[in-house]
Amino acid sequence: MGDYILETQNLVFEYPDGTKALDDVSIKIKKGHKVAVLGSNGAGKSTLFLNFNGIFRPKQGVVRFKGEVVRYNHRSLCALRQKVGVVFQDPETQLFSSSVFQEVSFGPMNLNLHKDEVIRRVNKALVQTGVEELKGRPTHFLSHGQKKRVSISDILAMEPEVIIFDEPTDCLDPKHTLQIFELFEQLNQEGTTIIFSTHDVDLAYAWADEIIVMQNGRVIGCGNPIEVFSDNVLLEQTELLTPMVMDIFSELKLSGFLDENNEIPRSKDKLLEIIRNKRKSN
Ligand SMILES: Nc1ncnc2c1ncn2[C@@H]1O[C@H](COP(=O)(O)OP(=O)(O)O)[C@@H](O)[C@H]1O
Ligand SMILES: [Mg+2]
């Protein structure tokens, strides 16, 4: 199998109206990595994610999970979706049960787990996303942000090996965004591979191990965050902004305050540390 948990090879996907949403997409995702997918609206991010767990079937090319080509019969798809979970961008399209508890228990119940195990998983998932107090509430009346967190619990309760989050912080306030990323970090530390799409370049830059850039259904760039955001041709082509930490760091180097020896920081805290150390040494 090698190091890759998910791969696509020359993937082409067309919607029934003929829209070609993925065009020759070949991607390799390393097990245990945190991967951010960037690209403007309509680039193909959501379509790619739904191909990753077999909800969509490609017109050409293949998806591989742990080296095995994904097959589209009921049994193989059930097995795949147990291992590769997708949290939809819009929770309204994901949630369908009447109460929060029913909603989150639906997936594990279908795995034929013992009832105690189902309850353990549901409670754990609700605590992880901070919605345990909503357990008995009808999903229908929750706020959009609460629905989003319940939709994340849905997938966590399946305990998949890969979790794909389609714009996870869409409609979350800053406090819950931070909480969700702390949770992602914890899941990743436990070995879960995390793939997410976002328009937040600062977040992608600080947190991802690898960034994939999409445009018009194609992958037009990939690499570690520093490689991707140092590629001026790519940035111009996609109109991606550079992360603020990188901008300020370059400006401080240009102005002569910092020299070439400093490693490019990935977070605001790291940048502040470099500036403070420099001031102390002056
Ligand atoms: N149900 C659909 N039917 C037809 N075209 C669609 C459908 N959903 C998405 N598309 C088109 O597919 C392309 C990729 O969309 P999408 O994967 O949603 O992009 P992203 O998630 O990057 O915003 C866009 O051109 C979009 O208009
Ligand atoms: Mg999308």
Coordinates of C-alpha atoms and ligand atoms in Angstrom, one line a residue:
M1 CA 0.0 0.0 0.0
G2 CA 2.9 2.4 0.6
D3 CA 2.4 5.6 2.6
Y4 CA -0.8 6.7 0.9
I5 CA -4.2 6.2 2.4
L6 CA -6.2 7.9 -0.3
E7 CA -5.3 8.4 -4.0
T8 CA -7.0 9.5 -7.1
Q9 CA -5.6 8.7 -10.5
N10 CA -6.7 10.7 -13.6
L11 CA -10.1 11.3 -12.1
V12 CA -12.8 12.8 -14.3
F13 CA -16.2 13.6 -12.9
E14 CA -19.2 15.0 -14.8
Y15 CA -22.6 16.1 -13.3
P16 CA -25.7 14.8 -15.2
D17 CA -26.1 18.2 -16.9
G18 CA -22.7 17.7 -18.5
T19 CA -20.7 20.0 -16.2
K20 CA -17.2 18.6 -16.0
A21 CA -16.4 19.3 -12.3
L22 CA -13.2 17.2 -12.1
D23 CA -10.7 17.0 -14.9
D24 CA -7.8 14.6 -14.7
V25 CA -7.2 14.9 -11.0
S26 CA -4.4 12.8 -9.6
I27 CA -3.7 13.2 -5.9
K28 CA -1.9 11.2 -3.2
I29 CA -2.8 11.7 0.5
K30 CA -0.3 10.4 3.0
K31 CA -1.7 8.6 6.0
G32 CA -1.8 10.8 9.1
H33 CA -1.4 14.0 7.2
K34 CA -3.4 17.2 7.5
V35 CA -4.3 18.3 4.1
A36 CA -5.9 21.6 3.1
V37 CA -7.6 22.0 -0.3
L38 CA -7.8 25.6 -1.5
G39 CA -9.6 27.0 -4.5
S40 CA -12.3 29.5 -5.3
N41 CA -16.0 28.7 -5.5
G42 CA -16.7 26.1 -8.2
A43 CA -13.1 24.8 -8.3
G44 CA -14.3 21.3 -7.6
K45 CA -13.4 20.8 -3.9
S46 CA -16.8 19.4 -2.8
T47 CA -17.0 17.2 -5.8
L48 CA -13.6 15.8 -5.1
F49 CA -14.6 15.0 -1.5
L50 CA -17.7 13.2 -2.6
N51 CA -15.6 11.1 -5.0
F52 CA -13.3 10.3 -2.1
N53 CA -15.9 8.3 -0.2
G54 CA -17.8 6.9 -3.2
I55 CA -20.9 9.1 -2.9
F56 CA -20.1 10.1 -6.5
R57 CA -18.7 7.7 -9.1
P58 CA -16.1 9.1 -11.5
K59 CA -16.6 9.0 -15.2
Q60 CA -13.0 8.1 -15.7
G61 CA -10.0 7.3 -13.5
V62 CA -9.9 5.6 -10.1
V63 CA -10.0 6.3 -6.4
R64 CA -7.8 4.1 -4.2
F65 CA -8.2 3.6 -0.4
K66 CA -5.0 2.0 1.1
G67 CA -4.0 1.1 -2.4
E68 CA -7.2 -0.8 -3.2
V69 CA -9.3 0.5 -6.1
V70 CA -12.7 1.6 -4.8
R71 CA -15.6 -0.5 -6.2
Y72 CA -19.1 0.8 -6.4
N73 CA -21.1 -2.2 -5.0
H74 CA -23.1 -1.8 -1.8
R75 CA -20.8 -3.8 0.4
S76 CA -17.6 -2.1 -0.7
L77 CA -19.2 1.4 -0.4
C78 CA -20.4 0.7 3.1
A79 CA -17.0 -0.5 4.1
L80 CA -15.4 2.6 2.5
R81 CA -17.7 5.0 4.2
Q82 CA -16.9 3.5 7.6
K83 CA -13.3 4.4 7.0
V84 CA -13.6 7.7 5.1
G85 CA -16.1 10.1 6.5
V86 CA -17.2 13.3 4.9
V87 CA -18.7 16.2 6.9
F88 CA -20.7 18.2 4.3
Q89 CA -20.3 21.9 4.0
D90 CA -24.0 22.5 4.6
P91 CA -25.3 20.6 7.6
E92 CA -28.9 20.9 6.3
T93 CA -28.0 18.4 3.6
Q94 CA -26.4 16.0 6.1
L95 CA -28.8 15.9 9.1
F96 CA -32.0 14.0 8.8
S97 CA -33.0 12.5 12.1
S98 CA -35.5 14.2 14.5
S99 CA -33.3 14.4 17.6
V100 CA -29.6 15.0 18.1
F101 CA -29.0 11.7 19.8
Q102 CA -30.9 9.8 17.1
E103 CA -28.9 11.7 14.4
V104 CA -25.5 10.8 15.8
S105 CA -26.4 7.2 16.7
F106 CA -27.7 6.4 13.2
G107 CA -24.3 5.6 11.7
P108 CA -22.8 3.5 14.6
M109 CA -26.1 1.6 14.9
N110 CA -25.8 0.6 11.2
L111 CA -22.4 -0.9 12.0
N112 CA -24.1 -3.5 14.1
L113 CA -22.2 -2.5 17.2
H114 CA -23.4 -3.4 20.7
K115 CA -25.8 -0.9 22.1
D116 CA -23.4 0.1 24.9
E117 CA -20.7 0.8 22.3
V118 CA -23.1 3.0 20.3
I119 CA -24.0 5.0 23.4
R120 CA -20.3 5.4 24.3
R121 CA -19.4 6.6 20.8
V122 CA -22.4 9.0 20.6
N123 CA -21.6 10.6 24.0
K124 CA -18.0 10.9 23.2
A125 CA -18.7 12.6 19.8
L126 CA -21.2 15.0 21.4
V127 CA -18.7 16.0 24.1
Q128 CA -15.9 16.4 21.5
T129 CA -17.9 19.0 19.6
G130 CA -19.4 20.6 22.7
V131 CA -23.0 19.8 21.9
E132 CA -23.8 17.2 24.6
E133 CA -26.3 19.5 26.3
L134 CA -28.3 19.4 23.0
K135 CA -28.6 15.6 23.0
G136 CA -32.4 15.5 23.5
R137 CA -33.2 18.5 21.3
P138 CA -34.8 18.3 17.9
T139 CA -32.1 19.0 15.2
H140 CA -34.6 21.1 13.4
F141 CA -34.6 24.0 15.8
L142 CA -30.8 24.2 16.3
S143 CA -28.8 27.2 15.1
H144 CA -26.8 26.8 12.0
G145 CA -23.5 26.6 14.0
Q146 CA -25.0 24.0 16.3
K147 CA -26.1 21.9 13.3
K148 CA -22.6 22.2 12.0
R149 CA -21.2 20.7 15.2
V150 CA -23.8 18.0 15.3
S151 CA -22.9 17.1 11.7
I152 CA -19.3 16.8 12.8
S153 CA -20.3 14.5 15.7
D154 CA -22.2 12.3 13.1
I155 CA -18.9 11.5 11.4
L156 CA -16.8 11.3 14.6
A157 CA -19.1 8.6 16.0
M158 CA -18.2 6.4 13.0
E159 CA -14.5 6.6 14.1
P160 CA -13.2 6.7 10.6
E161 CA -9.5 6.6 9.6
V162 CA -9.9 9.6 7.3
I163 CA -12.2 12.6 8.0
I164 CA -12.9 15.1 5.3
F165 CA -14.3 18.4 6.3
D166 CA -15.8 20.6 3.6
E167 CA -15.4 24.2 4.8
P168 CA -15.6 23.2 8.5
T169 CA -15.5 26.7 9.9
D170 CA -18.2 28.0 7.6
C171 CA -20.8 29.5 10.0
L172 CA -18.8 28.9 13.2
D173 CA -17.9 31.8 15.4
P174 CA -14.2 32.3 16.3
K175 CA -14.5 30.5 19.7
H176 CA -16.0 27.4 18.0
T177 CA -13.5 27.6 15.1
L178 CA -10.7 27.4 17.6
Q179 CA -12.4 24.5 19.5
I180 CA -12.9 22.6 16.3
F181 CA -9.3 23.0 15.2
E182 CA -8.1 21.9 18.6
L183 CA -10.3 18.8 18.1
F184 CA -8.9 18.2 14.6
E185 CA -5.4 18.4 16.1
Q186 CA -6.3 15.9 18.8
L187 CA -7.8 13.5 16.2
N188 CA -4.8 13.9 14.1
Q189 CA -2.5 13.1 17.0
E190 CA -4.5 9.9 17.5
G191 CA -3.7 9.0 13.9
T192 CA -6.7 10.2 11.9
T193 CA -5.9 11.7 8.5
I194 CA -7.6 15.0 8.1
I195 CA -8.6 16.6 4.8
F196 CA -10.3 20.0 4.8
S197 CA -11.3 22.7 2.4
T198 CA -11.2 26.3 3.4
H199 CA -11.0 29.9 2.1
D200 CA -8.9 30.9 5.2
V201 CA -5.4 30.9 3.9
D202 CA -4.0 31.9 7.3
L203 CA -5.5 28.7 8.8
A204 CA -4.3 26.5 6.0
Y205 CA -0.8 27.9 6.2
A206 CA -0.5 27.5 9.9
W207 CA -2.0 24.1 10.3
A208 CA -1.8 21.9 7.1
D209 CA 1.1 19.6 6.3
E210 CA 0.2 19.8 2.7
I211 CA -1.8 22.1 0.5
I212 CA -3.6 21.2 -2.7
V213 CA -4.7 24.1 -4.9
M214 CA -7.6 23.5 -7.3
Q215 CA -9.0 25.6 -10.2
N216 CA -11.7 24.7 -12.8
G217 CA -11.7 21.1 -11.7
R218 CA -8.0 20.6 -11.9
V219 CA -5.2 20.5 -9.4
I220 CA -2.9 23.3 -10.3
G221 CA -0.5 23.2 -7.4
C222 CA 0.5 21.2 -4.3
G223 CA 3.2 21.0 -1.7
N224 CA 3.9 22.1 1.8
P225 CA 2.5 25.5 2.9
I226 CA 5.7 27.4 2.5
E227 CA 6.3 26.0 -1.0
V228 CA 2.7 26.7 -2.1
F229 CA 2.6 30.3 -0.8
S230 CA 6.1 31.1 -2.1
D231 CA 5.0 30.2 -5.6
N232 CA 4.1 33.6 -7.1
V233 CA 3.0 32.3 -10.4
L234 CA 0.5 30.0 -8.7
L235 CA -0.7 32.7 -6.4
E236 CA -1.3 35.1 -9.3
Q237 CA -3.1 32.4 -11.3
T238 CA -5.5 31.6 -8.5
E239 CA -5.8 35.0 -6.9
L240 CA -5.0 33.4 -3.6
L241 CA -3.9 35.8 -0.9
T242 CA -0.6 35.2 1.0
P243 CA -0.9 34.4 4.7
M244 CA -0.5 37.4 6.9
V245 CA 2.3 35.9 8.9
M246 CA 4.3 35.3 5.7
D247 CA 3.6 38.9 4.5
I248 CA 4.7 40.5 7.7
F249 CA 7.8 38.3 7.9
S250 CA 8.9 39.2 4.3
E251 CA 8.3 42.9 5.1
L252 CA 10.5 42.7 8.2
K253 CA 13.3 41.0 6.1
L254 CA 13.0 43.6 3.4
S255 CA 13.2 46.4 5.9
G256 CA 16.4 44.9 7.3
F257 CA 14.9 44.2 10.8
L258 CA 15.2 40.5 10.3
D259 CA 18.0 38.7 8.4
E260 CA 17.9 35.6 6.1
N261 CA 18.8 33.2 8.9
N262 CA 15.4 33.1 10.4
E263 CA 13.2 30.1 9.4
I264 CA 9.9 31.3 7.9
P265 CA 7.4 31.2 10.7
R266 CA 4.0 29.3 10.3
S267 CA 2.1 31.0 13.1
K268 CA 1.5 34.4 14.6
D269 CA 3.1 33.2 17.9
K270 CA 6.2 32.0 16.2
L271 CA 6.5 35.3 14.3
L272 CA 6.2 37.3 17.6
E273 CA 8.8 35.1 19.2
I274 CA 11.3 35.8 16.3
I275 CA 10.6 39.6 16.7
R276 CA 11.0 39.6 20.5
N277 CA 14.2 37.6 20.3
K278 CA 15.6 40.1 17.7
R279 CA 14.6 43.0 20.0
K280 CA 16.4 41.4 22.9
S281 CA 19.5 40.8 20.9
N282 CA 19.7 44.4 19.6
Ligands
LIG1 N1 -25.4 19.3 -8.8 C1 -24.7 19.9 -9.7 N2 -25.0 19.8 -11.0 C2 -24.3 20.5 -11.9 N3 -23.1 21.1 -11.7 C3 -22.7 21.2 -10.4 C4 -23.4 20.5 -9.4 N4 -22.8 20.8 -8.2 C5 -21.7 21.5 -8.5 N5 -21.6 21.7 -9.9 C6 -20.6 22.4 -10.6 O1 -19.4 21.7 -10.5 C7 -18.3 22.5 -10.4 C8 -17.5 22.2 -9.1 O2 -18.4 22.5 -8.0 P1 -18.0 22.2 -6.5 O3 -17.3 20.9 -6.4 O4 -19.2 22.5 -5.7 O5 -16.9 23.4 -6.2 P2 -16.3 24.0 -4.8 O6 -16.7 23.0 -3.7 O7 -14.8 24.1 -5.0 O8 -16.9 25.3 -4.7 C9 -18.8 24.0 -10.5 O9 -18.7 24.4 -11.8 C10 -20.3 23.8 -10.0 O10 -21.1 24.8 -10.6
MG2 MG -17.8 23.4 -2.0

